[in-house]
Amino acid sequence: MSLITKLLPTLRNGLNRIINPVLTQSSSFPSLSLTSLIGQTSIRPITREECRVKYGKLWERWEEKKYFMFKLQKWHDQGPIKPRRRNHPLLSNPQLRGIVIKTLIKKPKKPNSANRKCVLVKLSTGREVIAYVPGVGHNLQEHSVVLVRYGRTQDVPGLKIKVIRGVYDCAPLVRQSQRPG
């Protein structure tokens, strides 16, 4: 005998215990015919006052945010989209002095492959930023004083500041002299 044939009588008995009182329409169970359900209950939407009573402060916050307002009306009330203000890394200064905290190496974006020499600089404004050191080789180490300017490094994402060579502790670029012959 399979498991289903063994369980079928017990399932049938359990269902009969539930269904029989409904079918006999005893006083403890209401009539469940479709017409009686339609006649007895009416589905009505909840009003704003009922929501205000039920949800209280939450409803007030929703109304302040115009949570339920139609999109076009909401856009009309909010006005045109304002452009996002760009945050200048040097706070709109042309150059700033800073102290090197740490030397770093960054990897460039996909087609290029090299190690870009960078330094973590604490600016005179108190802000900490990563700055790119241009040229081949540098003498910067911890506690060196540098002057930085705004200038994007094209192949390293997030690097928007460059160190100015030849100012303060950063040595100038030494040009390779061409050998004769």
XYZ file of C-alpha atoms in Angstrom:
181
model
C 0.000 0.000 0.000
C 1.256 3.433 -0.834
C 1.512 6.272 1.641
C -1.242 8.273 -0.070
C -3.791 5.487 0.240
C -2.982 5.179 3.958
C -3.355 8.926 4.622
C -6.455 9.502 2.489
C -9.035 8.312 5.080
C -7.536 10.464 7.850
C -7.467 13.518 5.589
C -11.070 12.894 4.550
C -12.158 12.624 8.196
C -10.390 15.869 9.115
C -11.951 17.766 6.212
C -15.396 16.393 7.006
C -15.144 17.703 10.569
C -14.488 21.206 9.186
C -16.920 21.206 6.259
C -19.970 19.496 7.825
C -20.921 22.335 10.232
C -20.673 24.838 7.388
C -22.855 22.756 5.126
C -25.482 22.196 7.804
C -25.436 25.965 8.522
C -25.180 25.704 12.255
C -25.542 28.863 14.294
C -21.785 29.096 14.966
C -20.889 29.422 11.254
C -22.306 32.033 8.890
C -23.744 31.098 5.514
C -20.989 30.997 2.904
C -22.993 31.189 -0.308
C -21.830 33.746 -2.847
C -25.076 35.700 -2.851
C -25.116 35.933 0.918
C -21.545 37.269 0.948
C -22.396 39.933 -1.612
C -25.502 40.954 0.280
C -23.927 41.078 3.742
C -20.604 42.836 3.268
C -19.618 45.850 1.257
C -16.032 46.698 0.463
C -15.490 50.422 0.847
C -12.271 52.462 0.634
C -10.765 53.787 3.848
C -11.144 57.546 4.229
C -8.408 60.086 4.947
C -9.814 60.735 8.414
C -9.677 57.047 9.272
C -6.067 56.906 8.045
C -5.218 59.972 10.122
C -6.683 58.315 13.229
C -5.098 54.935 12.522
C -1.557 56.034 11.530
C -1.258 59.341 13.436
C 2.186 60.954 13.132
C 3.205 58.643 10.294
C 0.266 59.879 8.212
C 1.246 63.503 8.898
C 4.801 62.815 7.662
C 3.413 61.175 4.529
C 1.199 64.178 3.871
C 4.137 66.593 4.349
C 6.188 64.642 1.800
C 3.175 64.552 -0.540
C 3.550 60.787 -0.577
C 0.161 60.094 -2.176
C 0.047 62.994 -4.616
C -0.095 62.213 -8.301
C 3.242 62.415 -10.114
C 2.519 65.401 -12.374
C 1.107 67.454 -9.513
C 4.105 66.498 -7.353
C 6.566 67.521 -10.101
C 4.655 70.773 -10.564
C 4.868 71.614 -6.854
C 8.563 70.675 -6.586
C 9.542 72.778 -9.605
C 12.339 72.072 -12.088
C 15.181 69.730 -11.195
C 18.057 71.792 -9.851
C 21.561 70.854 -11.024
C 23.772 69.249 -8.401
C 26.510 71.538 -7.102
C 29.991 70.212 -7.797
C 32.246 69.906 -4.780
C 35.663 71.349 -5.665
C 38.414 69.256 -4.032
C 40.482 72.332 -3.099
C 37.441 74.378 -2.029
C 37.813 76.646 -5.110
C 41.439 77.584 -4.297
C 43.978 77.486 -7.164
C 46.658 75.808 -4.995
C 46.905 74.633 -1.415
C 49.780 73.630 0.823
C 49.707 70.221 2.435
C 51.759 67.716 4.405
C 52.388 64.208 3.062
C 50.935 61.537 5.334
C 51.745 58.481 3.253
C 53.027 57.479 -0.208
C 50.727 55.289 -2.299
C 50.670 53.427 -5.602
C 47.472 53.432 -7.689
C 46.582 51.278 -10.701
C 45.247 52.961 -13.872
C 42.067 52.086 -15.777
C 41.752 49.203 -18.227
C 43.850 49.735 -21.375
C 46.817 51.195 -19.453
C 49.094 49.251 -17.166
C 51.548 50.906 -14.799
C 51.888 52.005 -11.201
C 50.980 55.647 -10.680
C 52.880 57.251 -7.794
C 50.550 59.099 -5.425
C 50.672 60.628 -1.965
C 48.052 61.056 0.736
C 48.148 64.751 1.658
C 46.599 66.583 4.612
C 45.747 70.028 3.246
C 45.962 73.281 5.176
C 42.145 73.245 5.316
C 42.293 70.007 7.334
C 41.027 67.833 4.505
C 42.856 64.641 3.477
C 43.141 63.939 -0.261
C 45.152 61.720 -2.589
C 47.405 63.628 -5.007
C 49.240 62.367 -8.097
C 52.983 63.020 -8.381
C 53.778 63.646 -12.078
C 57.059 62.706 -13.722
C 59.490 59.843 -13.237
C 60.533 59.321 -9.611
C 60.094 61.617 -6.628
C 61.717 62.350 -3.277
C 58.539 62.667 -1.211
C 58.213 60.867 2.086
C 56.163 61.235 5.249
C 56.002 64.816 6.663
C 57.178 66.414 3.377
C 55.501 69.750 2.599
C 53.995 70.012 -0.900
C 51.944 72.430 -2.975
C 48.999 70.850 -4.810
C 46.801 72.047 -7.673
C 43.585 70.867 -9.267
C 44.219 68.668 -12.294
C 42.603 65.407 -13.252
C 44.698 62.303 -13.904
C 43.002 60.798 -16.951
C 43.632 57.097 -16.401
C 43.231 56.865 -12.606
C 39.638 57.204 -11.362
C 39.140 59.546 -8.416
C 42.495 61.366 -8.717
C 41.696 65.049 -9.217
C 44.716 66.683 -7.575
C 48.354 66.896 -8.675
C 51.511 67.832 -6.790
C 53.432 70.830 -8.195
C 57.057 69.800 -8.756
C 59.887 72.117 -7.661
C 57.976 73.830 -4.829
C 58.623 73.234 -1.100
C 59.995 69.717 -0.471
C 59.111 68.209 -3.866
C 62.182 68.146 -6.131
C 61.826 69.470 -9.689
C 61.900 67.145 -12.667
C 65.453 66.481 -13.831
C 65.587 66.356 -17.612
C 67.703 63.573 -19.067
C 70.497 65.121 -21.136
C 70.961 63.464 -24.491
C 74.246 61.707 -24.923
C 76.256 62.515 -28.023
C 76.683 59.758 -30.578
